[in-house]
Amino acid sequence: MEILWWQILLLTIYAGYQILDDLQFNIFGHPVFAGIISGLIMGDITTGLIIGGGMQLTILGVGTFGGASRIDANSGTVLAVAFSVALGMNPQQALATLAVPVASLMIQTDILARFTNTFFAHRIDAKIEKMDYKGIERNFLYGAIPWALSRAIPVFLALV
């Protein structure tokens, strides 16, 4: 089975959204939900639940404090589900060979997103000195863009 253009688009949009949800409400920011949503998009919810549940167990005891980066289990889940369904892989095999390594590599994009956010933080500092409240709000929202792109671009490139 081939991954269709609309599946690539939806998975990319979800990959960008899930990190924003993870930073705010954290409803759909868990690997189990990433597996369910990816499974729905790819047409195999069972595979999505198996891979998402496995990744959820992988990060169950991980707590990151003080701004430390952790593996991006959601992006790993999205890509593992997509390739598992498209290539007909065993979900356990996809979990071990795709989800965990991809999640580990995505730490680098997390660090890059955090680094680029300092640009907006400095702009906010300048807006505070000028008491430009609209500028503060605008730059605060702009800070979400690097977070979303740090997940969406690698997922898109992997799926294309």
PDB file of C-alpha atoms in Angstrom, residues 50-51 89-98:
ATOM      1  CA  ILE A  50      -0.375  -1.323  19.364  1.00  0.00           C
ATOM      2  CA  ILE A  51       2.400   1.079  18.368  1.00  0.00           C
ATOM      3  CA  MET A  89       5.175  -4.501   8.778  1.00  0.00           C
ATOM      4  CA  ASN A  90       4.440  -6.252  12.032  1.00  0.00           C
ATOM      5  CA  PRO A  91       3.499  -3.499  14.575  1.00  0.00           C
ATOM      6  CA  GLN A  92       6.005  -4.809  17.132  1.00  0.00           C
ATOM      7  CA  GLN A  93       8.735  -4.712  14.506  1.00  0.00           C
ATOM      8  CA  ALA A  94       7.775  -1.151  13.533  1.00  0.00           C
ATOM      9  CA  LEU A  95       7.813  -0.150  17.199  1.00  0.00           C
ATOM     10  CA  ALA A  96      11.330  -1.477  17.730  1.00  0.00           C
ATOM     11  CA  THR A  97      12.902  -0.499  14.405  1.00  0.00           C
ATOM     12  CA  LEU A  98      11.118   2.772  13.619  1.00  0.00           C
TER      13      LEU A  98
END
